[in-house]
Short mmCIF file of C-alpha atoms in Angstrom, two decimals:
data_model
loop_
_atom_site.label_atom_id
_atom_site.label_comp_id
_atom_site.label_asym_id
_atom_site.label_seq_id
_atom_site.Cartn_x
_atom_site.Cartn_y
_atom_site.Cartn_z
CA UNK A 888 20.56 -0.90 41.19
CA UNK A 889 19.86 2.22 43.26
CA UNK A 890 20.33 5.78 42.09
CA UNK A 891 21.89 7.73 44.94
CA UNK A 892 22.41 11.47 44.68
CA UNK A 893 23.45 13.95 47.34
CA UNK A 894 21.59 16.94 45.98
CA UNK A 895 18.81 17.67 48.51
CA UNK A 896 18.67 21.29 47.41
CA UNK A 897 17.49 20.22 43.99
CA UNK A 898 14.33 18.72 45.42
CA UNK A 899 12.43 21.95 45.00
CA UNK A 900 8.88 22.64 43.98
CA UNK A 901 8.25 21.49 40.47
CA UNK A 902 7.25 24.96 39.35
CA UNK A 903 10.82 26.14 39.94
CA UNK A 904 12.44 23.45 37.83
CA UNK A 905 12.63 23.55 34.00
CA UNK A 906 10.32 21.14 32.29
CA UNK A 907 12.01 17.93 31.20
CA UNK A 908 11.99 17.04 27.52
CA UNK A 909 8.77 15.08 26.90
CA UNK A 910 8.48 11.90 24.90
CA UNK A 911 6.86 12.85 21.62
CA UNK A 912 5.33 10.79 18.83
CA UNK A 913 8.10 10.22 16.23
CA UNK A 914 5.50 9.25 13.61
CA UNK A 915 3.62 12.54 13.78
CA UNK A 916 6.07 14.39 11.53
CA UNK A 917 5.78 11.71 8.86
CA UNK A 918 1.99 11.68 8.69
CA UNK A 919 0.86 13.99 5.86
CA UNK A 920 -1.39 16.81 6.94
CA UNK A 921 -4.54 17.59 4.94
CA UNK A 922 -3.59 18.80 1.47
CA UNK A 923 0.00 17.57 1.67
CA UNK A 924 1.50 14.99 -0.64
CA UNK A 925 1.83 11.43 0.72
CA UNK A 926 5.29 10.11 1.67
CA UNK A 927 7.41 8.36 -0.98
CA UNK A 928 6.97 4.69 -1.82
CA UNK A 929 7.66 2.58 1.27
CA UNK A 930 10.89 0.86 0.16
CA UNK A 931 12.33 3.80 -1.81
CA UNK A 932 13.93 5.63 1.11
CA UNK A 933 17.05 3.91 2.50
CA UNK A 934 17.61 6.45 5.26
CA UNK A 935 17.89 4.71 8.61
CA UNK A 936 14.71 5.09 10.62
CA UNK A 937 14.85 4.50 14.35
CA UNK A 938 11.75 2.33 14.36
CA UNK A 939 10.54 -1.07 13.16
CA UNK A 940 11.18 -0.84 9.44
CA UNK A 941 12.04 -2.95 6.40
CA UNK A 942 14.18 -1.26 3.74
CA UNK A 943 14.40 -4.10 1.19
CA UNK A 944 11.27 -5.51 -0.52
CA UNK A 945 12.91 -8.95 -0.67
CA UNK A 946 13.10 -9.11 3.12
CA UNK A 947 9.93 -10.69 4.49
CA UNK A 948 8.36 -12.31 7.55
CA UNK A 949 10.40 -10.44 10.17
CA UNK A 950 9.93 -11.56 13.78
CA UNK A 951 11.63 -10.06 16.83
CA UNK A 952 10.70 -11.67 20.15
CA UNK A 953 11.96 -12.97 23.48
CA UNK A 954 13.08 -16.60 23.27
CA UNK A 955 11.24 -18.19 26.20
CA UNK A 956 11.32 -21.75 24.88
CA UNK A 957 7.51 -21.85 24.81
CA UNK A 958 5.37 -22.38 21.67
CA UNK A 959 3.96 -18.87 22.13
CA UNK A 960 7.37 -17.17 22.40
CA UNK A 961 6.91 -15.38 19.07
CA UNK A 962 4.11 -13.36 20.69
CA UNK A 963 6.47 -11.95 23.32
CA UNK A 964 7.53 -8.40 22.36
CA UNK A 965 11.27 -7.59 22.38
CA UNK A 966 11.21 -6.30 25.95
CA UNK A 967 13.72 -7.87 28.37
CA UNK A 968 15.15 -7.16 31.83
CA UNK A 969 18.73 -5.96 31.99
CA UNK A 970 20.05 -9.42 32.88
CA UNK A 971 18.68 -10.77 29.56
CA UNK A 972 18.44 -14.33 30.83
CA UNK A 973 16.12 -14.96 27.89
CA UNK A 974 17.63 -13.42 24.76
CA UNK A 975 15.93 -11.31 22.13
CA UNK A 976 15.78 -13.29 18.88
CA UNK A 977 15.47 -11.88 15.36
CA UNK A 978 14.32 -13.94 12.37
CA UNK A 979 13.61 -12.96 8.78
CA UNK A 980 13.50 -14.32 5.21
CA UNK A 981 15.34 -13.12 2.12
CA UNK A 982 13.46 -13.97 -1.06
CA UNK A 983 15.49 -15.35 -3.95
CA UNK A 984 17.89 -18.18 -4.78
CA UNK A 985 21.05 -16.48 -3.51
CA UNK A 986 22.01 -15.87 0.10
CA UNK A 987 23.65 -12.64 1.23
CA UNK A 988 26.08 -11.64 3.93
CA UNK A 989 24.32 -9.69 6.66
CA UNK A 990 25.70 -8.01 9.76
CA UNK A 991 23.86 -6.50 12.70
CA UNK A 992 24.69 -3.73 15.12
CA UNK A 993 23.01 -1.97 18.02
CA UNK A 994 22.21 1.73 18.18
CA UNK A 995 21.57 3.13 21.64
CA UNK A 996 18.73 5.67 21.58
CA UNK A 997 17.20 8.18 23.95
CA UNK A 998 13.59 8.14 25.12
CA UNK A 999 12.52 9.83 21.85
CA UNK A 1000 14.24 7.16 19.73
CA UNK A 1001 17.02 9.42 18.55
CA UNK A 1002 20.65 8.16 18.62
CA UNK A 1003 22.32 8.89 21.94
CA UNK A 1004 25.85 10.24 22.32
CA UNK A 1005 27.14 7.12 24.09
CA UNK A 1006 30.04 5.22 22.60
CA UNK A 1007 29.60 1.53 21.81
CA UNK A 1008 31.75 0.41 24.74
CA UNK A 1009 29.54 2.31 27.19
CA UNK A 1010 26.63 -0.05 26.52
CA UNK A 1011 28.38 -3.11 25.01
CA UNK A 1012 31.23 -5.37 26.08
CA UNK A 1013 32.18 -6.41 22.54
CA UNK A 1014 32.71 -4.96 19.10
CA UNK A 1015 29.45 -3.58 17.74
CA UNK A 1016 29.25 -5.67 14.58
CA UNK A 1017 27.72 -9.13 14.53
CA UNK A 1018 27.84 -11.41 11.51
CA UNK A 1019 24.62 -13.40 11.05
CA UNK A 1020 25.82 -16.95 10.48
CA UNK A 1021 22.64 -18.89 11.24
CA UNK A 1022 20.77 -19.19 7.95
CA UNK A 1023 19.24 -21.96 5.86
CA UNK A 1024 17.40 -22.32 2.59
CA UNK A 1025 13.66 -22.86 2.28
CA UNK A 1026 12.87 -26.56 1.77
CA UNK A 1027 10.43 -27.77 -0.91
CA UNK A 1028 8.95 -24.33 -1.58
CA UNK A 1029 7.77 -22.84 -4.87
CA UNK A 1030 9.05 -19.43 -3.77
CA UNK A 1031 12.79 -19.70 -2.99
CA UNK A 1032 14.16 -17.94 0.07
CA UNK A 1033 16.78 -18.05 2.80
CA UNK A 1034 15.81 -17.89 6.46
CA UNK A 1035 18.11 -15.95 8.83
CA UNK A 1036 18.22 -16.02 12.62
CA UNK A 1037 20.29 -14.29 15.32
CA UNK A 1038 20.26 -13.43 19.01
CA UNK A 1039 20.87 -9.91 20.25
CA UNK A 1040 24.02 -9.52 22.40
CA UNK A 1041 23.78 -8.50 26.03
CA UNK A 1042 23.97 -4.82 26.89
CA UNK A 1043 25.17 -3.02 30.01
CA UNK A 1044 22.54 -0.27 30.29
CA UNK A 1045 18.77 -0.26 30.29
CA UNK A 1046 16.97 1.84 27.71
CA UNK A 1047 16.04 1.91 24.04
CA UNK A 1048 18.04 0.00 21.42
CA UNK A 1049 17.66 -0.24 17.68
CA UNK A 1050 18.75 -3.59 16.26
CA UNK A 1051 19.90 -2.74 12.74
CA UNK A 1052 20.67 -5.34 10.05
CA UNK A 1053 22.79 -4.24 7.09
CA UNK A 1054 23.99 -5.80 3.87
CA UNK A 1055 27.34 -5.26 2.14
CA UNK A 1056 28.38 -1.62 2.07
CA UNK A 1057 26.32 -0.76 5.14
CA UNK A 1058 23.00 -0.64 3.27
CA UNK A 1059 20.15 -0.97 5.81
CA UNK A 1060 17.99 -4.07 5.42
CA UNK A 1061 15.73 -3.96 8.47
CA UNK A 1062 15.53 -2.44 11.93
CA UNK A 1063 13.73 -3.42 15.10
CA UNK A 1064 13.18 -1.60 18.39
CA UNK A 1065 14.24 -3.44 21.55
CA UNK A 1066 13.54 -2.38 25.13
CA UNK A 1067 15.83 -3.32 28.04
CA UNK A 1068 14.46 -2.41 31.45
CA UNK A 1069 15.30 -2.53 35.16
CA UNK A 1070 12.54 -2.18 37.73
CA UNK A 1071 13.96 0.51 39.98
CA UNK A 1072 10.50 2.00 40.53
CA UNK A 1073 7.22 0.27 41.31
CA UNK A 1074 4.72 0.54 38.47
CA UNK A 1075 1.06 -0.12 39.15
CA UNK A 1076 -1.30 -0.50 36.18
CA UNK A 1077 -5.03 -1.00 36.52
CA UNK A 1078 -8.09 -0.70 34.36
CA UNK A 1079 -9.97 2.55 34.87
CA UNK A 1080 -13.45 3.64 33.88
CA UNK A 1081 -13.73 6.48 31.34
CA UNK A 1082 -15.57 9.40 32.92
CA UNK A 1083 -18.10 9.89 30.15
CA UNK A 1084 -21.32 8.58 28.69
CA UNK A 1085 -21.25 6.47 25.53
CA UNK A 1086 -17.44 6.34 25.64
CA UNK A 1087 -17.69 3.90 28.53
CA UNK A 1088 -18.79 1.27 26.03
CA UNK A 1089 -16.15 1.93 23.37
CA UNK A 1090 -12.98 3.00 25.22
CA UNK A 1091 -10.57 1.28 27.58
CA UNK A 1092 -8.77 3.42 30.14
CA UNK A 1093 -5.56 2.52 31.95
CA UNK A 1094 -4.83 4.30 35.22
CA UNK A 1095 -1.37 3.96 36.67
CA UNK A 1096 0.96 5.18 39.35
CA UNK A 1097 4.71 5.09 39.91
CA UNK A 1098 6.20 4.58 43.35
CA UNK A 1099 9.79 5.73 43.78
CA UNK A 1100 10.33 5.10 47.47
CA UNK A 1101 13.24 2.76 46.82
CA UNK A 1102 15.23 5.15 44.67
CA UNK A 1103 16.24 8.79 45.00
CA UNK A 1104 14.94 10.59 41.91
CA UNK A 1105 15.67 14.26 41.33
CA UNK A 1106 12.50 16.21 40.42
CA UNK A 1107 10.52 13.10 39.43
CA UNK A 1108 7.36 15.05 38.54
CA UNK A 1109 9.15 16.65 35.58
CA UNK A 1110 12.02 14.31 34.77
CA UNK A 1111 10.24 10.94 34.81
CA UNK A 1112 8.87 10.23 31.32
CA UNK A 1113 6.24 7.65 30.57
CA UNK A 1114 4.75 6.07 27.45
CA UNK A 1115 1.63 3.89 27.27
CA UNK A 1116 1.09 1.31 24.50
CA UNK A 1117 -1.78 -0.88 23.36
CA UNK A 1118 -0.90 -4.38 22.12
CA UNK A 1119 2.78 -3.34 22.01
CA UNK A 1120 2.12 -0.97 19.12
CA UNK A 1121 4.03 2.25 18.54
CA UNK A 1122 1.72 3.81 15.95
CA UNK A 1123 -1.07 4.72 18.41
CA UNK A 1124 0.90 4.94 21.68
CA UNK A 1125 0.18 7.67 24.25
CA UNK A 1126 3.06 10.13 24.48
CA UNK A 1127 3.90 13.07 26.74
CA UNK A 1128 1.83 11.92 29.73
CA UNK A 1129 2.37 13.98 32.88
CA UNK A 1130 1.39 13.05 36.46
CA UNK A 1131 -1.91 14.48 37.67
CA UNK A 1132 -0.98 14.09 41.36
CA UNK A 1133 2.46 14.26 42.97
CA UNK A 1134 2.42 12.66 46.40
CA UNK A 1135 5.75 13.69 47.90
CA UNK A 1136 5.05 12.17 51.31
CA UNK A 1137 4.29 8.78 49.77
CA UNK A 1138 6.90 9.19 47.03
CA UNK A 1139 4.38 8.35 44.34
CA UNK A 1140 3.25 9.81 41.04
CA UNK A 1141 -0.39 9.25 40.09
CA UNK A 1142 -1.68 9.44 36.53
CA UNK A 1143 -5.48 9.75 36.48
CA UNK A 1144 -6.93 11.74 33.60
CA UNK A 1145 -10.39 13.04 32.74
CA UNK A 1146 -10.00 13.90 29.04
CA UNK A 1147 -9.13 10.43 27.72
CA UNK A 1148 -5.37 11.08 27.67
CA UNK A 1149 -4.87 7.53 28.95
CA UNK A 1150 -7.79 5.94 27.07
CA UNK A 1151 -7.71 3.94 23.86
CA UNK A 1152 -10.40 2.85 21.46
CA UNK A 1153 -10.98 -0.74 22.56
CA UNK A 1154 -11.59 -1.70 18.91
CA UNK A 1155 -12.56 -5.32 18.28
CA UNK A 1156 -11.05 -8.76 18.36
CA UNK A 1157 -8.77 -9.09 15.35
CA UNK A 1158 -9.88 -10.74 12.14
CA UNK A 1159 -7.98 -13.89 11.30
CA UNK A 1160 -7.21 -16.45 8.62
CA UNK A 1161 -5.38 -19.78 8.70
CA UNK A 1162 -2.75 -20.20 5.99
CA UNK A 1163 -0.87 -23.03 7.68
CA UNK A 1164 -1.86 -25.47 4.93
CA UNK A 1165 -1.70 -24.83 1.20
CA UNK A 1166 -3.27 -28.20 0.39
CA UNK A 1167 -6.64 -27.73 2.05
CA UNK A 1168 -8.56 -24.55 2.83
CA UNK A 1169 -8.25 -23.20 6.35
CA UNK A 1170 -10.40 -20.77 8.32
CA UNK A 1171 -11.04 -17.53 6.46
CA UNK A 1172 -10.15 -18.93 3.04
CA UNK A 1173 -12.65 -18.89 0.16
CA UNK A 1174 -10.48 -20.19 -2.70
CA UNK A 1175 -7.17 -22.03 -2.99
CA UNK A 1176 -5.15 -22.78 -6.11
CA UNK A 1177 -2.38 -25.18 -5.01
CA UNK A 1178 -1.03 -25.49 -8.57
CA UNK A 1179 -0.26 -21.82 -9.09
CA UNK A 1180 3.28 -20.58 -8.61
CA UNK A 1181 3.29 -19.04 -6.13
CA UNK A 1182 0.16 -20.65 -4.77
CA UNK A 1183 -2.92 -18.44 -4.79
CA UNK A 1184 -5.39 -17.86 -1.96
CA UNK A 1185 -8.55 -15.76 -1.89
CA UNK A 1186 -9.89 -14.86 1.55
CA UNK A 1187 -13.57 -14.69 2.46
CA UNK A 1188 -15.34 -11.57 1.23
CA UNK A 1189 -15.74 -9.63 4.48
CA UNK A 1190 -17.96 -6.80 5.68
CA UNK A 1191 -17.65 -3.91 8.10
CA UNK A 1192 -18.13 -4.84 11.75
CA UNK A 1193 -18.88 -1.29 12.88
CA UNK A 1194 -22.36 -1.27 14.35
CA UNK A 1195 -22.48 -5.02 14.87
CA UNK A 1196 -22.79 -6.63 18.30
CA UNK A 1197 -19.58 -7.73 19.99
CA UNK A 1198 -18.55 -11.34 19.41
CA UNK A 1199 -16.04 -12.93 21.78
CA UNK A 1200 -13.32 -15.25 20.53
CA UNK A 1201 -9.63 -15.75 21.18
CA UNK A 1202 -7.21 -13.79 19.03
CA UNK A 1203 -3.47 -13.09 19.18
CA UNK A 1204 -3.74 -9.29 19.30
CA UNK A 1205 -2.65 -8.62 15.74
CA UNK A 1206 0.32 -10.99 15.70
CA UNK A 1207 1.10 -13.92 13.39
CA UNK A 1208 2.92 -17.22 13.61
CA UNK A 1209 4.58 -19.06 10.71
CA UNK A 1210 3.87 -22.78 10.41
CA UNK A 1211 3.50 -25.59 7.86
CA UNK A 1212 0.79 -28.01 8.97
CA UNK A 1213 2.07 -30.86 6.81
CA UNK A 1214 5.79 -30.68 7.64
CA UNK A 1215 6.08 -28.38 10.67
CA UNK A 1216 8.98 -25.92 11.10
CA UNK A 1217 7.44 -22.93 9.37
CA UNK A 1218 10.79 -21.11 9.52
CA UNK A 1219 12.26 -23.08 6.59
CA UNK A 1220 9.36 -25.31 5.44
CA UNK A 1221 6.73 -22.60 5.10
CA UNK A 1222 6.03 -21.57 1.52
CA UNK A 1223 4.77 -18.22 0.26
CA UNK A 1224 1.40 -17.58 -1.39
CA UNK A 1225 -0.36 -14.59 -2.92
CA UNK A 1226 -3.28 -13.74 -0.66
CA UNK A 1227 -6.26 -11.70 -1.87
CA UNK A 1228 -8.15 -9.61 0.71
CA UNK A 1229 -11.74 -8.58 0.00
CA UNK A 1230 -13.84 -6.09 1.95
CA UNK A 1231 -17.37 -5.08 0.99
CA UNK A 1232 -18.18 -1.37 1.25
CA UNK A 1233 -21.26 0.37 -0.12
CA UNK A 1234 -19.23 3.55 -0.51
CA UNK A 1235 -15.63 4.63 -0.31
CA UNK A 1236 -14.18 5.34 3.10
CA UNK A 1237 -13.07 8.90 3.96
CA UNK A 1238 -9.44 7.95 3.39
CA UNK A 1239 -7.17 5.28 1.97
CA UNK A 1240 -7.92 1.77 3.28
CA UNK A 1241 -5.16 -0.61 4.39
CA UNK A 1242 -4.67 -4.02 5.94
CA UNK A 1243 -2.87 -3.51 9.27
CA UNK A 1244 -1.23 -5.73 11.86
CA UNK A 1245 2.09 -7.36 12.67
CA UNK A 1246 2.06 -8.59 9.07
CA UNK A 1247 2.57 -4.94 8.02
CA UNK A 1248 4.89 -3.99 10.92
CA UNK A 1249 1.91 -1.90 12.11
CA UNK A 1250 2.56 0.47 9.21
CA UNK A 1251 0.55 1.64 6.22
CA UNK A 1252 2.56 -0.16 3.56
CA UNK A 1253 1.82 0.46 -0.11
CA UNK A 1254 1.45 -3.24 -0.90
CA UNK A 1255 -1.29 -3.53 1.73
CA UNK A 1256 -3.25 -0.54 0.43
CA UNK A 1257 -6.61 -1.59 -0.97
CA UNK A 1258 -8.24 -0.33 -4.18
CA UNK A 1259 -11.95 0.36 -4.41
CA UNK A 1260 -14.01 -1.34 -7.10
CA UNK A 1261 -17.08 0.90 -7.46
CA UNK A 1262 -18.96 -1.60 -9.60
CA UNK A 1263 -18.45 -4.50 -7.18
CA UNK A 1264 -18.63 -2.13 -4.17
CA UNK A 1265 -15.66 -3.64 -2.46
CA UNK A 1266 -12.00 -3.07 -1.60
CA UNK A 1267 -9.34 -5.47 -2.88
CA UNK A 1268 -5.62 -6.09 -2.61
CA UNK A 1269 -3.21 -8.99 -3.14
CA UNK A 1270 -0.02 -9.53 -1.15
CA UNK A 1271 2.66 -12.20 -0.81
CA UNK A 1272 2.55 -13.89 2.61
CA UNK A 1273 4.27 -16.83 4.25
CA UNK A 1274 2.36 -19.86 5.51
CA UNK A 1275 1.01 -19.26 8.99
CA UNK A 1276 -1.83 -18.01 11.13
CA UNK A 1277 -2.59 -14.27 10.88
CA UNK A 1278 -4.47 -11.54 12.72
CA UNK A 1279 -5.28 -8.22 11.08
CA UNK A 1280 -7.56 -5.18 10.90
CA UNK A 1281 -8.92 -3.06 8.06
CA UNK A 1282 -8.04 0.57 8.82
CA UNK A 1283 -8.54 3.99 7.28
CA UNK A 1284 -5.60 6.40 6.99
CA UNK A 1285 -6.17 9.71 8.75
CA UNK A 1286 -4.07 12.80 7.95
CA UNK A 1287 -1.81 13.69 10.86
CA UNK A 1288 -3.15 10.91 13.10
CA UNK A 1289 -2.88 7.20 13.81
CA UNK A 1290 -4.82 4.83 11.52
CA UNK A 1291 -8.54 4.60 12.23
CA UNK A 1292 -9.37 0.97 13.05
CA UNK A 1293 -12.87 1.78 14.33
CA UNK A 1294 -14.38 2.76 10.95
CA UNK A 1295 -14.53 -0.87 9.75
CA UNK A 1296 -13.96 -2.79 12.99
CA UNK A 1297 -16.12 -0.99 15.53
CA UNK A 1298 -15.13 -0.61 19.19
CA UNK A 1299 -16.30 -2.53 22.25
CA UNK A 1300 -15.06 -2.20 25.81
CA UNK A 1301 -15.33 -6.01 26.17
CA UNK A 1302 -12.43 -6.52 23.74
CA UNK A 1303 -9.35 -8.27 25.12
CA UNK A 1304 -6.28 -6.04 24.79
CA UNK A 1305 -2.80 -5.85 26.27
CA UNK A 1306 -1.26 -2.63 27.60
CA UNK A 1307 2.23 -1.83 28.81
CA UNK A 1308 3.85 1.19 30.42
CA UNK A 1309 7.43 2.39 29.85
CA UNK A 1310 9.07 4.60 32.50
CA UNK A 1311 12.22 6.55 31.59
CA UNK A 1312 14.58 8.65 33.69
CA UNK A 1313 17.92 10.34 32.99
CA UNK A 1314 20.01 10.76 36.17
CA UNK A 1315 21.62 14.21 36.49
CA UNK A 1316 25.04 14.41 34.91
CA UNK A 1317 24.52 11.37 32.68
CA UNK A 1318 23.85 11.07 28.96
CA UNK A 1319 21.46 8.12 28.80
CA UNK A 1320 17.73 7.75 29.31
CA UNK A 1321 17.33 4.64 31.45
CA UNK A 1322 14.20 2.49 31.31
CA UNK A 1323 13.72 2.29 35.07
CA UNK A 1324 10.26 0.69 35.08
CA UNK A 1325 8.14 -1.59 32.95
CA UNK A 1326 4.81 -3.26 33.53
CA UNK A 1327 2.18 -4.93 31.31
CA UNK A 1328 -1.44 -5.90 31.94
CA UNK A 1329 -4.21 -7.61 30.00
CA UNK A 1330 -7.71 -6.15 30.05
CA UNK A 1331 -10.55 -8.67 29.72
CA UNK A 1332 -8.14 -11.59 29.88
CA UNK A 1333 -9.59 -14.94 28.76
CA UNK A 1334 -7.22 -16.87 31.02
CA UNK A 1335 -8.59 -17.99 34.36
#
């Protein structure tokens, strides 16, 4: 699709055109500043949040991915081209012996993840309410649950969508962000080299450019908005990035920074444990009680990796996959177990310590907050998790900032990480921010 506009007089110098509304970090306002009280308990607030969120503590093991038909499809983030030849799939569990009636709907959002003013029929071809009819009970499990599954309907516009699941009475149950893109512009991502000293060994920089020769954009230097993510996370994404060079003759925007605006802490390969069997101990497990109800698992007592040499191994970039090694089909055969995390620390960290990863929706959830045992000099927490293979970090909460995963994990530029760039543009006279470009790269890929 080409954007054609007959407004040559609007192509003026960027200094004469009002600055477009930047993409800002929606999480910044919710992070408590120093001295402020922490937010309320995670599940207490039922207000709809336009982000990945779970509103009901009985809803567990949420996965939202692109159904590619491959065994690794659950690792594919919910990012699809406008044609949606491979649908976005949502799966989740409801703990308990009774099923519930759930419906889903789509909320079209702007680039800042606020509801747009579009009507449903402007981005959908059907009524915006979808009954989830694909569900089944857990089989042979000590913890009863129902497993639900649905596919997102096709949409007519690119952009940001919130897939919202609700129970009777419109009470929100969970929400997931979905990106639908169309490559109208040419996005080029490449690994850069941080212009610094020691940072060259701990940071990863992503340089990028946007070519718009095939589409007529009005004032692209100000109106094109970009967002850069690491491992498809929203909590530490780079917002409000502006082009450093505008090459009008080549119709290209270059983004090359010198103050780490486009650099991330490379961190480390993710920690992992194998919970796919609850009969024998898997990797990362120190104790297993198969007779407990629910079954009980204690993970290996771990230590900080900050200051240690880098160790290369394959991880899944913070994701997890549900599976039952004995019976397969982790969706309905996987049982739940209480899992104890242990982390040695000679002294308390300068902030609250959490387990973080896809298992927490990349959020600092109360149930994953660790308590410090001064006598044993270690952090501990116990959580209920479904059978599967997990990646995770230990992080420290920082007031007004993204979680600090370097304090316990260290940071090495050799770490394998994935990055993706989102390019938004709102054509003049329209009311929707279109996702006109998308590209992803892997730095230090292990695949040859």
